[in-house]
PDB file of N, CA and C in Angstrom:
ATOM      1  N   UNK A   1       8.166 -18.346  12.461  1.00  0.00           N
ATOM      2  CA  UNK A   1       7.054 -17.810  11.691  1.00  0.00           C
ATOM      3  C   UNK A   1       6.579 -16.493  12.327  1.00  0.00           C
ATOM      4  N   UNK A   2       6.152 -15.559  11.539  1.00  0.00           N
ATOM      5  CA  UNK A   2       5.649 -14.284  11.996  1.00  0.00           C
ATOM      6  C   UNK A   2       4.243 -14.462  12.542  1.00  0.00           C
ATOM      7  N   UNK A   3       3.970 -13.776  13.625  1.00  0.00           N
ATOM      8  CA  UNK A   3       2.670 -13.895  14.298  1.00  0.00           C
ATOM      9  C   UNK A   3       1.604 -13.065  13.611  1.00  0.00           C
ATOM     10  N   UNK A   4       0.470 -13.657  13.422  1.00  0.00           N
ATOM     11  CA  UNK A   4      -0.690 -12.956  12.831  1.00  0.00           C
ATOM     12  C   UNK A   4      -1.221 -11.904  13.785  1.00  0.00           C
ATOM     13  N   UNK A   5      -1.709 -10.800  13.220  1.00  0.00           N
ATOM     14  CA  UNK A   5      -2.343  -9.747  14.070  1.00  0.00           C
ATOM     15  C   UNK A   5      -3.755 -10.173  14.420  1.00  0.00           C
ATOM     16  N   UNK A   6      -4.213  -9.804  15.568  1.00  0.00           N
ATOM     17  CA  UNK A   6      -5.607 -10.065  15.934  1.00  0.00           C
ATOM     18  C   UNK A   6      -6.488  -8.990  15.246  1.00  0.00           C
ATOM     19  N   UNK A   7      -7.780  -9.223  15.251  1.00  0.00           N
ATOM     20  CA  UNK A   7      -8.718  -8.237  14.674  1.00  0.00           C
ATOM     21  C   UNK A   7      -8.536  -6.908  15.364  1.00  0.00           C
ATOM     22  N   UNK A   8      -8.391  -6.899  16.651  1.00  0.00           N
ATOM     23  CA  UNK A   8      -8.216  -5.623  17.416  1.00  0.00           C
ATOM     24  C   UNK A   8      -6.914  -4.955  17.016  1.00  0.00           C
ATOM     25  N   UNK A   9      -5.863  -5.735  16.831  1.00  0.00           N
ATOM     26  CA  UNK A   9      -4.601  -5.109  16.376  1.00  0.00           C
ATOM     27  C   UNK A   9      -4.696  -4.512  14.999  1.00  0.00           C
ATOM     28  N   UNK A  10      -5.447  -5.173  14.092  1.00  0.00           N
ATOM     29  CA  UNK A  10      -5.628  -4.630  12.739  1.00  0.00           C
ATOM     30  C   UNK A  10      -6.429  -3.356  12.822  1.00  0.00           C
ATOM     31  N   UNK A  11      -7.513  -3.363  13.600  1.00  0.00           N
ATOM     32  CA  UNK A  11      -8.330  -2.139  13.752  1.00  0.00           C
ATOM     33  C   UNK A  11      -7.481  -0.995  14.290  1.00  0.00           C
ATOM     34  N   UNK A  12      -6.626  -1.258  15.275  1.00  0.00           N
ATOM     35  CA  UNK A  12      -5.763  -0.248  15.817  1.00  0.00           C
ATOM     36  C   UNK A  12      -4.765   0.296  14.769  1.00  0.00           C
ATOM     37  N   UNK A  13      -4.195  -0.628  14.001  1.00  0.00           N
ATOM     38  CA  UNK A  13      -3.243  -0.222  12.967  1.00  0.00           C
ATOM     39  C   UNK A  13      -3.936   0.691  11.909  1.00  0.00           C
ATOM     40  N   UNK A  14      -5.168   0.277  11.547  1.00  0.00           N
ATOM     41  CA  UNK A  14      -5.919   1.083  10.547  1.00  0.00           C
ATOM     42  C   UNK A  14      -6.233   2.492  10.991  1.00  0.00           C
ATOM     43  N   UNK A  15      -6.262   2.709  12.287  1.00  0.00           N
ATOM     44  CA  UNK A  15      -6.489   4.058  12.805  1.00  0.00           C
ATOM     45  C   UNK A  15      -5.287   4.959  12.483  1.00  0.00           C
ATOM     46  N   UNK A  16      -4.138   4.347  12.333  1.00  0.00           N
ATOM     47  CA  UNK A  16      -2.910   5.117  11.989  1.00  0.00           C
ATOM     48  C   UNK A  16      -2.566   5.031  10.504  1.00  0.00           C
ATOM     49  N   UNK A  17      -3.424   4.335   9.759  1.00  0.00           N
ATOM     50  CA  UNK A  17      -3.249   4.199   8.282  1.00  0.00           C
ATOM     51  C   UNK A  17      -4.583   4.542   7.627  1.00  0.00           C
ATOM     52  N   UNK A  18      -4.973   5.837   7.700  1.00  0.00           N
ATOM     53  CA  UNK A  18      -6.338   6.211   7.233  1.00  0.00           C
ATOM     54  C   UNK A  18      -6.611   6.004   5.765  1.00  0.00           C
ATOM     55  N   UNK A  19      -5.601   5.907   4.934  1.00  0.00           N
ATOM     56  CA  UNK A  19      -5.795   5.728   3.506  1.00  0.00           C
ATOM     57  C   UNK A  19      -5.951   4.243   3.144  1.00  0.00           C
ATOM     58  N   UNK A  20      -5.770   3.320   4.123  1.00  0.00           N
ATOM     59  CA  UNK A  20      -5.788   1.900   3.888  1.00  0.00           C
ATOM     60  C   UNK A  20      -7.093   1.302   4.323  1.00  0.00           C
ATOM     61  N   UNK A  21      -7.425   0.174   3.712  1.00  0.00           N
ATOM     62  CA  UNK A  21      -8.606  -0.581   4.155  1.00  0.00           C
ATOM     63  C   UNK A  21      -8.237  -2.046   4.208  1.00  0.00           C
ATOM     64  N   UNK A  22      -8.966  -2.777   4.987  1.00  0.00           N
ATOM     65  CA  UNK A  22      -8.733  -4.202   5.032  1.00  0.00           C
ATOM     66  C   UNK A  22      -9.629  -4.864   4.017  1.00  0.00           C
ATOM     67  N   UNK A  23      -9.056  -5.744   3.210  1.00  0.00           N
ATOM     68  CA  UNK A  23      -9.787  -6.576   2.264  1.00  0.00           C
ATOM     69  C   UNK A  23      -9.365  -8.002   2.410  1.00  0.00           C
ATOM     70  N   UNK A  24     -10.233  -8.782   2.987  1.00  0.00           N
ATOM     71  CA  UNK A  24      -9.906 -10.166   3.330  1.00  0.00           C
ATOM     72  C   UNK A  24      -8.684 -10.133   4.261  1.00  0.00           C
ATOM     73  N   UNK A  25      -7.627 -10.835   3.869  1.00  0.00           N
ATOM     74  CA  UNK A  25      -6.433 -10.907   4.734  1.00  0.00           C
ATOM     75  C   UNK A  25      -5.338 -10.008   4.238  1.00  0.00           C
ATOM     76  N   UNK A  26      -5.688  -8.789   3.769  1.00  0.00           N
ATOM     77  CA  UNK A  26      -4.696  -7.844   3.263  1.00  0.00           C
ATOM     78  C   UNK A  26      -5.078  -6.419   3.606  1.00  0.00           C
ATOM     79  N   UNK A  27      -4.074  -5.555   3.652  1.00  0.00           N
ATOM     80  CA  UNK A  27      -4.264  -4.132   3.727  1.00  0.00           C
ATOM     81  C   UNK A  27      -4.103  -3.585   2.322  1.00  0.00           C
ATOM     82  N   UNK A  28      -5.049  -2.738   1.874  1.00  0.00           N
ATOM     83  CA  UNK A  28      -5.084  -2.267   0.489  1.00  0.00           C
ATOM     84  C   UNK A  28      -5.171  -0.740   0.459  1.00  0.00           C
ATOM     85  N   UNK A  29      -4.378  -0.165  -0.448  1.00  0.00           N
ATOM     86  CA  UNK A  29      -4.471   1.275  -0.687  1.00  0.00           C
ATOM     87  C   UNK A  29      -4.314   1.533  -2.175  1.00  0.00           C
ATOM     88  N   UNK A  30      -5.182   2.359  -2.716  1.00  0.00           N
ATOM     89  CA  UNK A  30      -5.128   2.816  -4.099  1.00  0.00           C
ATOM     90  C   UNK A  30      -4.645   4.264  -4.052  1.00  0.00           C
ATOM     91  N   UNK A  31      -3.628   4.528  -4.906  1.00  0.00           N
ATOM     92  CA  UNK A  31      -3.046   5.883  -4.938  1.00  0.00           C
ATOM     93  C   UNK A  31      -3.038   6.328  -6.370  1.00  0.00           C
ATOM     94  N   UNK A  32      -3.531   7.564  -6.624  1.00  0.00           N
ATOM     95  CA  UNK A  32      -3.525   8.188  -7.918  1.00  0.00           C
ATOM     96  C   UNK A  32      -2.423   9.226  -7.921  1.00  0.00           C
ATOM     97  N   UNK A  33      -1.373   8.932  -8.736  1.00  0.00           N
ATOM     98  CA  UNK A  33      -0.205   9.816  -8.807  1.00  0.00           C
ATOM     99  C   UNK A  33      -0.453  10.856  -9.928  1.00  0.00           C
ATOM    100  N   UNK A  34       0.358  11.927  -9.900  1.00  0.00           N
ATOM    101  CA  UNK A  34       0.176  13.021 -10.887  1.00  0.00           C
ATOM    102  C   UNK A  34       0.334  12.594 -12.351  1.00  0.00           C
ATOM    103  N   UNK A  35       1.133  11.556 -12.580  1.00  0.00           N
ATOM    104  CA  UNK A  35       1.420  11.096 -13.928  1.00  0.00           C
ATOM    105  C   UNK A  35       1.879   9.667 -13.922  1.00  0.00           C
ATOM    106  N   UNK A  36       1.866   9.012 -15.090  1.00  0.00           N
ATOM    107  CA  UNK A  36       2.349   7.656 -15.209  1.00  0.00           C
ATOM    108  C   UNK A  36       3.844   7.536 -14.802  1.00  0.00           C
ATOM    109  N   UNK A  37       4.739   8.414 -15.253  1.00  0.00           N
ATOM    110  CA  UNK A  37       6.122   8.295 -14.776  1.00  0.00           C
ATOM    111  C   UNK A  37       6.272   8.361 -13.281  1.00  0.00           C
ATOM    112  N   UNK A  38       5.499   9.231 -12.630  1.00  0.00           N
ATOM    113  CA  UNK A  38       5.604   9.333 -11.157  1.00  0.00           C
ATOM    114  C   UNK A  38       5.080   8.040 -10.514  1.00  0.00           C
ATOM    115  N   UNK A  39       4.025   7.498 -11.066  1.00  0.00           N
ATOM    116  CA  UNK A  39       3.503   6.205 -10.553  1.00  0.00           C
ATOM    117  C   UNK A  39       4.545   5.131 -10.624  1.00  0.00           C
ATOM    118  N   UNK A  40       5.243   5.069 -11.744  1.00  0.00           N
ATOM    119  CA  UNK A  40       6.334   4.069 -11.891  1.00  0.00           C
ATOM    120  C   UNK A  40       7.490   4.337 -10.936  1.00  0.00           C
ATOM    121  N   UNK A  41       7.802   5.596 -10.724  1.00  0.00           N
ATOM    122  CA  UNK A  41       8.843   5.944  -9.774  1.00  0.00           C
ATOM    123  C   UNK A  41       8.471   5.512  -8.388  1.00  0.00           C
ATOM    124  N   UNK A  42       7.210   5.656  -8.017  1.00  0.00           N
ATOM    125  CA  UNK A  42       6.716   5.220  -6.683  1.00  0.00           C
ATOM    126  C   UNK A  42       6.813   3.679  -6.605  1.00  0.00           C
ATOM    127  N   UNK A  43       6.446   2.994  -7.598  1.00  0.00           N
ATOM    128  CA  UNK A  43       6.520   1.505  -7.604  1.00  0.00           C
ATOM    129  C   UNK A  43       8.009   1.075  -7.445  1.00  0.00           C
ATOM    130  N   UNK A  44       8.867   1.770  -8.150  1.00  0.00           N
ATOM    131  CA  UNK A  44      10.301   1.458  -8.040  1.00  0.00           C
ATOM    132  C   UNK A  44      10.788   1.654  -6.638  1.00  0.00           C
ATOM    133  N   UNK A  45      10.429   2.778  -6.008  1.00  0.00           N
ATOM    134  CA  UNK A  45      10.852   3.015  -4.610  1.00  0.00           C
ATOM    135  C   UNK A  45      10.309   1.989  -3.661  1.00  0.00           C
ATOM    136  N   UNK A  46       9.027   1.626  -3.883  1.00  0.00           N
ATOM    137  CA  UNK A  46       8.446   0.607  -2.966  1.00  0.00           C
ATOM    138  C   UNK A  46       9.117  -0.736  -3.195  1.00  0.00           C
ATOM    139  N   UNK A  47       9.473  -1.024  -4.449  1.00  0.00           N
ATOM    140  CA  UNK A  47      10.199  -2.301  -4.732  1.00  0.00           C
ATOM    141  C   UNK A  47      11.548  -2.338  -4.016  1.00  0.00           C
ATOM    142  N   UNK A  48      12.219  -1.222  -4.005  1.00  0.00           N
ATOM    143  CA  UNK A  48      13.502  -1.178  -3.314  1.00  0.00           C
ATOM    144  C   UNK A  48      13.340  -1.408  -1.819  1.00  0.00           C
ATOM    145  N   UNK A  49      12.312  -0.785  -1.230  1.00  0.00           N
ATOM    146  CA  UNK A  49      12.038  -1.008   0.182  1.00  0.00           C
ATOM    147  C   UNK A  49      11.707  -2.452   0.457  1.00  0.00           C
ATOM    148  N   UNK A  50      10.831  -3.028  -0.407  1.00  0.00           N
ATOM    149  CA  UNK A  50      10.426  -4.422  -0.263  1.00  0.00           C
ATOM    150  C   UNK A  50      11.613  -5.368  -0.335  1.00  0.00           C
ATOM    151  N   UNK A  51      12.521  -5.128  -1.270  1.00  0.00           N
ATOM    152  CA  UNK A  51      13.712  -5.950  -1.363  1.00  0.00           C
ATOM    153  C   UNK A  51      14.568  -5.861  -0.095  1.00  0.00           C
ATOM    154  N   UNK A  52      14.721  -4.644   0.427  1.00  0.00           N
ATOM    155  CA  UNK A  52      15.526  -4.472   1.662  1.00  0.00           C
ATOM    156  C   UNK A  52      14.910  -5.221   2.809  1.00  0.00           C
ATOM    157  N   UNK A  53      13.549  -5.177   2.904  1.00  0.00           N
ATOM    158  CA  UNK A  53      12.882  -5.806   4.051  1.00  0.00           C
ATOM    159  C   UNK A  53      12.532  -7.253   3.765  1.00  0.00           C
ATOM    160  N   UNK A  54      12.709  -7.740   2.531  1.00  0.00           N
ATOM    161  CA  UNK A  54      12.314  -9.056   2.125  1.00  0.00           C
ATOM    162  C   UNK A  54      10.844  -9.340   2.409  1.00  0.00           C
ATOM    163  N   UNK A  55      10.025  -8.290   2.091  1.00  0.00           N
ATOM    164  CA  UNK A  55       8.551  -8.386   2.281  1.00  0.00           C
ATOM    165  C   UNK A  55       7.946  -7.594   1.140  1.00  0.00           C
ATOM    166  N   UNK A  56       7.198  -8.263   0.297  1.00  0.00           N
ATOM    167  CA  UNK A  56       6.810  -7.686  -1.010  1.00  0.00           C
ATOM    168  C   UNK A  56       5.282  -7.568  -1.122  1.00  0.00           C
ATOM    169  N   UNK A  57       4.824  -6.382  -1.456  1.00  0.00           N
ATOM    170  CA  UNK A  57       3.369  -6.209  -1.651  1.00  0.00           C
ATOM    171  C   UNK A  57       2.971  -6.681  -3.044  1.00  0.00           C
ATOM    172  N   UNK A  58       1.676  -6.950  -3.149  1.00  0.00           N
ATOM    173  CA  UNK A  58       1.138  -7.141  -4.546  1.00  0.00           C
ATOM    174  C   UNK A  58       0.909  -5.747  -5.062  1.00  0.00           C
ATOM    175  N   UNK A  59       1.205  -5.520  -6.338  1.00  0.00           N
ATOM    176  CA  UNK A  59       1.103  -4.173  -6.921  1.00  0.00           C
ATOM    177  C   UNK A  59       0.359  -4.279  -8.236  1.00  0.00           C
ATOM    178  N   UNK A  60      -0.659  -3.427  -8.415  1.00  0.00           N
ATOM    179  CA  UNK A  60      -1.425  -3.348  -9.653  1.00  0.00           C
ATOM    180  C   UNK A  60      -1.278  -1.924 -10.200  1.00  0.00           C
ATOM    181  N   UNK A  61      -0.759  -1.794 -11.384  1.00  0.00           N
ATOM    182  CA  UNK A  61      -0.552  -0.471 -11.979  1.00  0.00           C
ATOM    183  C   UNK A  61      -1.595  -0.288 -13.132  1.00  0.00           C
ATOM    184  N   UNK A  62      -2.327   0.763 -13.059  1.00  0.00           N
ATOM    185  CA  UNK A  62      -3.301   1.152 -14.049  1.00  0.00           C
ATOM    186  C   UNK A  62      -3.106   2.606 -14.390  1.00  0.00           C
ATOM    187  N   UNK A  63      -2.260   2.856 -15.451  1.00  0.00           N
ATOM    188  CA  UNK A  63      -1.839   4.202 -15.820  1.00  0.00           C
ATOM    189  C   UNK A  63      -1.234   4.890 -14.620  1.00  0.00           C
ATOM    190  N   UNK A  64      -1.892   5.868 -14.045  1.00  0.00           N
ATOM    191  CA  UNK A  64      -1.267   6.597 -12.950  1.00  0.00           C
ATOM    192  C   UNK A  64      -1.862   6.193 -11.593  1.00  0.00           C
ATOM    193  N   UNK A  65      -2.759   5.183 -11.576  1.00  0.00           N
ATOM    194  CA  UNK A  65      -3.312   4.687 -10.351  1.00  0.00           C
ATOM    195  C   UNK A  65      -2.660   3.379  -9.998  1.00  0.00           C
ATOM    196  N   UNK A  66      -2.096   3.291  -8.774  1.00  0.00           N
ATOM    197  CA  UNK A  66      -1.406   2.123  -8.351  1.00  0.00           C
ATOM    198  C   UNK A  66      -2.103   1.612  -7.087  1.00  0.00           C
ATOM    199  N   UNK A  67      -2.391   0.330  -7.063  1.00  0.00           N
ATOM    200  CA  UNK A  67      -3.001  -0.326  -5.901  1.00  0.00           C
ATOM    201  C   UNK A  67      -1.940  -1.223  -5.247  1.00  0.00           C
ATOM    202  N   UNK A  68      -1.722  -0.996  -3.951  1.00  0.00           N
ATOM    203  CA  UNK A  68      -0.776  -1.805  -3.162  1.00  0.00           C
ATOM    204  C   UNK A  68      -1.622  -2.676  -2.279  1.00  0.00           C
ATOM    205  N   UNK A  69      -1.245  -3.930  -2.157  1.00  0.00           N
ATOM    206  CA  UNK A  69      -1.899  -4.883  -1.259  1.00  0.00           C
ATOM    207  C   UNK A  69      -0.833  -5.590  -0.457  1.00  0.00           C
ATOM    208  N   UNK A  70      -0.933  -5.442   0.886  1.00  0.00           N
ATOM    209  CA  UNK A  70       0.091  -6.011   1.788  1.00  0.00           C
ATOM    210  C   UNK A  70      -0.554  -7.107   2.599  1.00  0.00           C
ATOM    211  N   UNK A  71       0.103  -8.296   2.496  1.00  0.00           N
ATOM    212  CA  UNK A  71      -0.260  -9.454   3.327  1.00  0.00           C
ATOM    213  C   UNK A  71       0.976 -10.299   3.502  1.00  0.00           C
ATOM    214  N   UNK A  72       1.035 -11.083   4.522  1.00  0.00           N
ATOM    215  CA  UNK A  72       2.115 -11.974   4.732  1.00  0.00           C
ATOM    216  C   UNK A  72       1.680 -13.396   4.326  1.00  0.00           C
ATOM    217  N   UNK A  73       1.929 -13.710   3.035  1.00  0.00           N
ATOM    218  CA  UNK A  73       1.475 -14.963   2.466  1.00  0.00           C
ATOM    219  C   UNK A  73       1.929 -16.124   3.302  1.00  0.00           C
ATOM    220  N   UNK A  74       3.225 -16.107   3.758  1.00  0.00           N
ATOM    221  CA  UNK A  74       3.775 -17.274   4.481  1.00  0.00           C
ATOM    222  C   UNK A  74       3.067 -17.487   5.838  1.00  0.00           C
ATOM    223  N   UNK A  75       2.457 -16.458   6.386  1.00  0.00           N
ATOM    224  CA  UNK A  75       1.748 -16.582   7.662  1.00  0.00           C
ATOM    225  C   UNK A  75       0.232 -16.745   7.449  1.00  0.00           C
ATOM    226  N   UNK A  76      -0.215 -16.508   6.249  1.00  0.00           N
ATOM    227  CA  UNK A  76      -1.625 -16.673   5.959  1.00  0.00           C
ATOM    228  C   UNK A  76      -2.520 -15.491   6.409  1.00  0.00           C
ATOM    229  N   UNK A  77      -1.945 -14.321   6.445  1.00  0.00           N
ATOM    230  CA  UNK A  77      -2.725 -13.142   6.858  1.00  0.00           C
ATOM    231  C   UNK A  77      -1.883 -11.953   7.179  1.00  0.00           C
ATOM    232  N   UNK A  78      -2.447 -11.072   7.999  1.00  0.00           N
ATOM    233  CA  UNK A  78      -1.765  -9.814   8.295  1.00  0.00           C
ATOM    234  C   UNK A  78      -0.864  -9.931   9.511  1.00  0.00           C
ATOM    235  N   UNK A  79       0.381  -9.347   9.361  1.00  0.00           N
ATOM    236  CA  UNK A  79       1.312  -9.288  10.458  1.00  0.00           C
ATOM    237  C   UNK A  79       1.850  -7.877  10.573  1.00  0.00           C
ATOM    238  N   UNK A  80       2.709  -7.696  11.555  1.00  0.00           N
ATOM    239  CA  UNK A  80       3.313  -6.358  11.744  1.00  0.00           C
ATOM    240  C   UNK A  80       4.164  -5.955  10.530  1.00  0.00           C
ATOM    241  N   UNK A  81       4.625  -6.933   9.792  1.00  0.00           N
ATOM    242  CA  UNK A  81       5.373  -6.625   8.542  1.00  0.00           C
ATOM    243  C   UNK A  81       4.504  -5.829   7.578  1.00  0.00           C
ATOM    244  N   UNK A  82       3.232  -6.151   7.516  1.00  0.00           N
ATOM    245  CA  UNK A  82       2.316  -5.506   6.624  1.00  0.00           C
ATOM    246  C   UNK A  82       2.025  -4.066   7.023  1.00  0.00           C
ATOM    247  N   UNK A  83       1.794  -3.852   8.329  1.00  0.00           N
ATOM    248  CA  UNK A  83       1.529  -2.459   8.743  1.00  0.00           C
ATOM    249  C   UNK A  83       2.757  -1.615   8.624  1.00  0.00           C
ATOM    250  N   UNK A  84       3.948  -2.190   8.861  1.00  0.00           N
ATOM    251  CA  UNK A  84       5.182  -1.426   8.639  1.00  0.00           C
ATOM    252  C   UNK A  84       5.367  -1.066   7.188  1.00  0.00           C
ATOM    253  N   UNK A  85       5.147  -2.001   6.308  1.00  0.00           N
ATOM    254  CA  UNK A  85       5.296  -1.758   4.876  1.00  0.00           C
ATOM    255  C   UNK A  85       4.291  -0.691   4.412  1.00  0.00           C
ATOM    256  N   UNK A  86       3.065  -0.786   4.933  1.00  0.00           N
ATOM    257  CA  UNK A  86       2.030   0.212   4.581  1.00  0.00           C
ATOM    258  C   UNK A  86       2.479   1.603   4.969  1.00  0.00           C
ATOM    259  N   UNK A  87       3.101   1.744   6.138  1.00  0.00           N
ATOM    260  CA  UNK A  87       3.633   3.048   6.556  1.00  0.00           C
ATOM    261  C   UNK A  87       4.715   3.541   5.615  1.00  0.00           C
ATOM    262  N   UNK A  88       5.550   2.647   5.174  1.00  0.00           N
ATOM    263  CA  UNK A  88       6.595   3.052   4.238  1.00  0.00           C
ATOM    264  C   UNK A  88       6.019   3.447   2.869  1.00  0.00           C
ATOM    265  N   UNK A  89       5.001   2.716   2.431  1.00  0.00           N
ATOM    266  CA  UNK A  89       4.326   3.109   1.157  1.00  0.00           C
ATOM    267  C   UNK A  89       3.700   4.457   1.324  1.00  0.00           C
ATOM    268  N   UNK A  90       3.079   4.754   2.469  1.00  0.00           N
ATOM    269  CA  UNK A  90       2.516   6.106   2.700  1.00  0.00           C
ATOM    270  C   UNK A  90       3.565   7.159   2.584  1.00  0.00           C
ATOM    271  N   UNK A  91       4.755   6.914   3.137  1.00  0.00           N
ATOM    272  CA  UNK A  91       5.848   7.915   3.022  1.00  0.00           C
ATOM    273  C   UNK A  91       6.232   8.140   1.575  1.00  0.00           C
ATOM    274  N   UNK A  92       6.297   7.126   0.774  1.00  0.00           N
ATOM    275  CA  UNK A  92       6.591   7.290  -0.658  1.00  0.00           C
ATOM    276  C   UNK A  92       5.491   8.072  -1.318  1.00  0.00           C
ATOM    277  N   UNK A  93       4.243   7.737  -1.031  1.00  0.00           N
ATOM    278  CA  UNK A  93       3.082   8.466  -1.590  1.00  0.00           C
ATOM    279  C   UNK A  93       3.094   9.897  -1.197  1.00  0.00           C
ATOM    280  N   UNK A  94       3.442  10.209   0.057  1.00  0.00           N
ATOM    281  CA  UNK A  94       3.459  11.596   0.511  1.00  0.00           C
ATOM    282  C   UNK A  94       4.508  12.379  -0.263  1.00  0.00           C
ATOM    283  N   UNK A  95       5.627  11.732  -0.472  1.00  0.00           N
ATOM    284  CA  UNK A  95       6.751  12.386  -1.186  1.00  0.00           C
ATOM    285  C   UNK A  95       6.470  12.624  -2.657  1.00  0.00           C
ATOM    286  N   UNK A  96       5.803  11.686  -3.306  1.00  0.00           N
ATOM    287  CA  UNK A  96       5.656  11.750  -4.758  1.00  0.00           C
ATOM    288  C   UNK A  96       4.244  12.145  -5.194  1.00  0.00           C
ATOM    289  N   UNK A  97       3.293  11.998  -4.284  1.00  0.00           N
ATOM    290  CA  UNK A  97       1.859  12.225  -4.721  1.00  0.00           C
ATOM    291  C   UNK A  97       1.479  13.630  -4.769  1.00  0.00           C
TER     292      UNK A  97
END
């Protein structure tokens, strides 16, 4: 089983993920893309990353605004998998946003 992050580790990770916030046991980021097709393109890229890593975020699509929520359900909270996936989502957002 993957080890849960401590509160201090989450706080440290958030210093390197300035667009993210902690909401309960998840890291959450809302991104407004230039258009609906670009938002869908970003979701597709994140889906491909998630499949490769076998770690999937919750995704909410509202026109061109996409909310990503990362948590490790099987561990019951935040793990290094979530901070890693958040960094990868940031890279997609930087490329497409």
